[in-house]
Amino acid sequence: MAKLKTLSEAETARRRAVTGLHNLGRDEDADRIDSLSAREYADEKGFEIIENPSRRRRIMPRRMKSREELQAELEELRSENVELQAENEDLQDQIDAVAEAIGVEEEEEDDENANGGD
């Protein structure tokens, strides 16, 4: 049974054969193969050329969200935003407490930023 290859695959096989033959020092054979078309090479090697398989193109229709769905999503995002802001404030309070505990003052940081971080 013959191997099935697309025309593109046969051309790739032909080019690889040419390169391989040149690498082996068989330049005459490489030149002969190089002069063949992809179809001729496929015939010589016993490949059966098949047409490229058709590709299915499925386009999913876009589903539009209803006003109610959008409103619910907006409320959910607002709620999440409030929670994240509260968490951010808690974390900032913790950072401030640690900074106070180790004696870091904001004025020192402001002076360093003004002087280019010297």
Coordinates of N, CA and C in Angstrom, one line a residue:
M1 N 0.8 -1.2 0.0 CA 0.0 0.0 0.0 C 0.9 1.2 0.0
A2 N 0.6 2.2 -0.9 CA 1.4 3.4 -1.0 C 1.2 4.3 0.2
K3 N 2.3 5.1 0.5 CA 2.1 6.1 1.6 C 1.4 7.2 1.0
L4 N 0.5 7.8 1.8 CA -0.3 9.0 1.4 C 0.4 10.2 1.9
K5 N 0.6 11.2 1.0 CA 1.3 12.4 1.3 C 0.6 13.5 0.6
T6 N 0.5 14.7 1.2 CA 0.0 15.9 0.4 C 1.2 16.3 -0.5
L7 N 0.9 17.2 -1.4 CA 1.9 17.7 -2.3 C 3.0 18.4 -1.5
S8 N 2.6 19.1 -0.5 CA 3.5 19.9 0.3 C 4.4 18.9 1.0
E9 N 3.9 17.8 1.6 CA 4.7 16.8 2.3 C 5.7 16.2 1.3
A10 N 5.2 15.9 0.1 CA 6.1 15.3 -0.9 C 7.2 16.2 -1.3
E11 N 6.9 17.5 -1.4 CA 8.0 18.5 -1.7 C 9.0 18.6 -0.6
T12 N 8.5 18.5 0.7 CA 9.4 18.6 1.8 C 10.3 17.3 1.8
A13 N 9.7 16.2 1.5 CA 10.5 14.9 1.5 C 11.6 15.0 0.4
R14 N 11.2 15.6 -0.8 CA 12.1 15.7 -1.9 C 13.3 16.6 -1.5
R15 N 13.0 17.8 -0.9 CA 14.1 18.7 -0.5 C 15.0 18.0 0.6
R16 N 14.4 17.3 1.5 CA 15.2 16.6 2.5 C 16.1 15.5 1.8
A17 N 15.6 14.9 0.8 CA 16.4 13.9 0.1 C 17.6 14.5 -0.6
V18 N 17.3 15.7 -1.2 CA 18.4 16.4 -1.9 C 19.5 16.8 -0.9
T19 N 19.1 17.3 0.2 CA 20.0 17.8 1.2 C 20.8 16.5 1.8
G20 N 20.1 15.5 2.1 CA 20.7 14.3 2.6 C 21.8 13.7 1.6
L21 N 21.4 13.7 0.3 CA 22.3 13.1 -0.7 C 23.5 14.0 -0.8
H22 N 23.3 15.3 -0.8 CA 24.5 16.2 -0.8 C 25.4 16.0 0.4
N23 N 24.8 15.8 1.5 CA 25.6 15.6 2.8 C 26.4 14.3 2.7
L24 N 25.9 13.3 1.9 CA 26.5 12.0 1.8 C 27.6 12.1 0.6
G25 N 27.7 13.2 0.0 CA 28.6 13.3 -1.1 C 28.1 12.7 -2.4
R26 N 26.8 12.4 -2.5 CA 26.2 11.8 -3.7 C 25.6 13.0 -4.5
D27 N 26.4 13.9 -5.0 CA 25.9 15.1 -5.7 C 25.1 14.8 -7.0
E28 N 25.5 13.8 -7.7 CA 24.8 13.4 -8.9 C 23.4 13.0 -8.6
D29 N 23.2 12.1 -7.6 CA 21.9 11.7 -7.2 C 21.1 12.9 -6.7
A30 N 21.7 13.8 -5.9 CA 21.0 14.9 -5.4 C 20.6 15.8 -6.5
D31 N 21.4 16.0 -7.5 CA 21.0 16.9 -8.7 C 19.8 16.3 -9.4
R32 N 19.9 14.9 -9.6 CA 18.8 14.3 -10.3 C 17.5 14.4 -9.5
I33 N 17.5 14.2 -8.2 CA 16.3 14.4 -7.4 C 15.8 15.8 -7.4
D34 N 16.8 16.7 -7.4 CA 16.5 18.2 -7.4 C 15.8 18.6 -8.7
S35 N 16.0 17.9 -9.7 CA 15.4 18.3 -11.0 C 14.0 17.7 -11.1
L36 N 13.6 16.8 -10.2 CA 12.2 16.3 -10.3 C 11.2 17.2 -9.6
S37 N 10.0 17.2 -10.1 CA 8.9 17.9 -9.4 C 8.5 17.1 -8.2
A38 N 7.7 17.6 -7.3 CA 7.2 16.9 -6.2 C 6.4 15.7 -6.6
R39 N 5.6 15.9 -7.6 CA 4.8 14.7 -8.1 C 5.7 13.6 -8.7
E40 N 6.7 14.0 -9.5 CA 7.6 13.0 -10.0 C 8.3 12.3 -8.9
Y41 N 8.8 13.0 -7.9 CA 9.5 12.4 -6.8 C 8.6 11.4 -6.1
A42 N 7.3 11.8 -5.9 CA 6.3 11.0 -5.2 C 6.1 9.7 -6.0
D43 N 6.0 9.8 -7.4 CA 5.8 8.6 -8.2 C 7.0 7.7 -8.1
E44 N 8.2 8.3 -8.1 CA 9.4 7.5 -8.0 C 9.5 6.7 -6.7
K45 N 9.1 7.4 -5.6 CA 9.2 6.8 -4.3 C 8.0 6.0 -3.9
G46 N 7.0 6.0 -4.7 CA 5.8 5.3 -4.4 C 4.8 5.9 -3.5
F47 N 4.9 7.3 -3.4 CA 3.9 8.0 -2.5 C 2.7 8.2 -3.4
E48 N 1.6 8.2 -2.7 CA 0.3 8.6 -3.4 C 0.0 10.0 -2.9
I49 N -0.2 10.9 -3.9 CA -0.5 12.3 -3.5 C -2.0 12.4 -3.3
I50 N -2.3 13.0 -2.2 CA -3.7 13.3 -1.9 C -3.9 14.8 -1.7
E51 N -5.1 15.2 -2.0 CA -5.4 16.6 -1.9 C -5.4 17.0 -0.4
N52 N -5.1 18.2 -0.1 CA -5.2 18.7 1.3 C -6.6 18.4 1.9
P53 N -6.6 17.8 3.0 CA -7.9 17.6 3.6 C -8.6 18.9 3.9
S54 N -9.9 18.9 3.6 CA -10.6 20.2 3.9 C -10.7 20.4 5.4
R55 N -10.6 21.6 5.7 CA -10.7 22.0 7.1 C -12.1 22.5 7.4
R56 N -12.5 22.0 8.6 CA -13.8 22.5 9.0 C -13.7 23.9 9.6
R57 N -14.6 24.7 9.3 CA -14.6 26.0 9.8 C -15.9 26.2 10.6
R58 N -15.7 26.1 11.8 CA -16.9 26.3 12.7 C -16.8 27.7 13.3
I59 N -17.7 28.5 13.0 CA -17.8 29.8 13.6 C -18.9 29.8 14.6
M60 N -18.5 30.0 15.9 CA -19.5 30.0 16.9 C -20.2 31.3 16.9
P61 N -21.5 31.3 16.9 CA -22.2 32.6 17.0 C -22.0 33.3 18.3
R62 N -21.8 34.6 18.3 CA -21.6 35.3 19.5 C -22.9 35.4 20.2
R63 N -22.9 35.1 21.5 CA -24.1 35.2 22.3 C -24.1 36.5 23.0
M64 N -25.1 37.3 22.7 CA -25.1 38.6 23.4 C -25.7 38.4 24.8
K65 N -25.1 39.1 25.7 CA -25.6 39.0 27.1 C -26.8 39.9 27.2
S66 N -27.7 39.5 28.0 CA -28.9 40.3 28.3 C -28.5 41.4 29.2
R67 N -29.3 42.4 29.3 CA -29.1 43.6 30.2 C -29.0 43.1 31.6
E68 N -29.9 42.1 32.0 CA -29.9 41.6 33.4 C -28.6 40.9 33.7
E69 N -28.0 40.1 32.7 CA -26.8 39.4 32.9 C -25.6 40.4 33.1
L70 N -25.6 41.5 32.3 CA -24.6 42.5 32.4 C -24.7 43.2 33.7
Q71 N -25.9 43.5 34.1 CA -26.1 44.2 35.4 C -25.6 43.3 36.5
A72 N -25.9 42.0 36.5 CA -25.5 41.1 37.6 C -23.9 41.1 37.6
E73 N -23.3 41.0 36.4 CA -21.9 40.9 36.3 C -21.3 42.2 36.8
L74 N -21.9 43.4 36.5 CA -21.4 44.6 37.0 C -21.4 44.7 38.6
E75 N -22.5 44.2 39.1 CA -22.7 44.2 40.6 C -21.6 43.3 41.2
E76 N -21.4 42.2 40.6 CA -20.4 41.2 41.1 C -19.0 41.8 41.1
L77 N -18.7 42.5 40.0 CA -17.4 43.2 39.9 C -17.3 44.3 40.9
R78 N -18.3 45.1 41.1 CA -18.3 46.1 42.1 C -18.1 45.6 43.5
S79 N -18.8 44.5 43.8 CA -18.6 43.9 45.1 C -17.2 43.3 45.3
E80 N -16.6 42.7 44.3 CA -15.3 42.2 44.3 C -14.3 43.4 44.5
N81 N -14.6 44.5 43.8 CA -13.7 45.7 44.0 C -13.7 46.2 45.4
V82 N -14.9 46.3 46.0 CA -15.0 46.7 47.4 C -14.1 45.8 48.3
E83 N -14.3 44.5 48.1 CA -13.5 43.5 48.9 C -12.0 43.7 48.7
L84 N -11.6 43.9 47.5 CA -10.2 44.0 47.2 C -9.6 45.3 47.8
Q85 N -10.4 46.4 47.8 CA -10.0 47.7 48.4 C -9.9 47.5 49.9
A86 N -10.8 46.8 50.5 CA -10.7 46.6 52.0 C -9.5 45.7 52.3
E87 N -9.2 44.7 51.5 CA -8.0 43.9 51.7 C -6.8 44.7 51.5
N88 N -6.8 45.6 50.5 CA -5.6 46.5 50.3 C -5.4 47.4 51.4
E89 N -6.4 47.9 52.0 CA -6.3 48.8 53.2 C -5.7 48.0 54.4
D90 N -6.2 46.8 54.6 CA -5.7 46.0 55.7 C -4.2 45.7 55.5
L91 N -3.8 45.4 54.3 CA -2.4 45.1 54.0 C -1.6 46.4 54.2
Q92 N -2.1 47.5 53.8 CA -1.3 48.8 54.0 C -1.2 49.1 55.4
D93 N -2.2 48.8 56.2 CA -2.2 49.0 57.7 C -1.1 48.1 58.3
Q94 N -1.0 46.9 57.8 CA 0.1 46.0 58.3 C 1.4 46.5 57.9
I95 N 1.6 47.0 56.7 CA 2.9 47.5 56.3 C 3.3 48.7 57.1
D96 N 2.3 49.6 57.4 CA 2.5 50.8 58.2 C 2.9 50.3 59.6
A97 N 2.3 49.3 60.2 CA 2.6 48.8 61.5 C 4.0 48.3 61.6
V98 N 4.4 47.5 60.6 CA 5.8 46.9 60.5 C 6.8 48.1 60.4
A99 N 6.5 49.0 59.5 CA 7.4 50.2 59.3 C 7.6 50.9 60.7
E100 N 6.5 51.1 61.4 CA 6.5 51.8 62.6 C 7.3 51.0 63.7
A101 N 7.1 49.7 63.7 CA 7.8 48.8 64.6 C 9.3 48.8 64.4
I102 N 9.8 49.0 63.2 CA 11.2 48.9 62.9 C 11.8 50.3 62.8
G103 N 11.0 51.3 63.0 CA 11.4 52.7 63.1 C 11.6 53.4 61.8
V104 N 11.0 53.0 60.8 CA 11.1 53.7 59.5 C 10.1 54.8 59.5
E105 N 10.6 56.0 59.1 CA 9.7 57.1 59.0 C 9.5 57.5 57.6
E106 N 8.3 58.0 57.3 CA 8.0 58.4 56.0 C 8.9 59.5 55.5
E107 N 9.3 60.4 56.4 CA 10.1 61.6 56.0 C 11.4 61.1 55.4
E108 N 12.0 60.0 56.0 CA 13.3 59.5 55.5 C 13.1 59.0 54.1
E109 N 12.0 58.3 53.8 CA 11.7 57.8 52.5 C 11.6 59.0 51.5
D110 N 10.8 60.0 51.9 CA 10.6 61.2 51.1 C 11.9 61.9 50.8
D111 N 12.8 62.0 51.8 CA 14.1 62.6 51.6 C 15.0 61.8 50.6
E112 N 14.9 60.5 50.7 CA 15.7 59.6 49.8 C 15.2 59.8 48.4
N113 N 13.9 59.8 48.2 CA 13.3 60.0 46.8 C 13.6 61.3 46.3
A114 N 13.6 62.4 47.1 CA 14.0 63.7 46.6 C 15.4 63.8 46.2
N115 N 16.3 63.1 46.9 CA 17.7 63.2 46.6 C 18.2 62.1 45.6
G116 N 17.3 61.4 45.0 CA 17.6 60.4 44.0 C 18.0 59.1 44.5
G117 N 17.7 58.9 45.8 CA 18.0 57.6 46.4 C 19.4 57.4 46.9
D118 N 20.1 58.5 47.2 CA 21.5 58.4 47.7 C 21.6 57.7 49.0

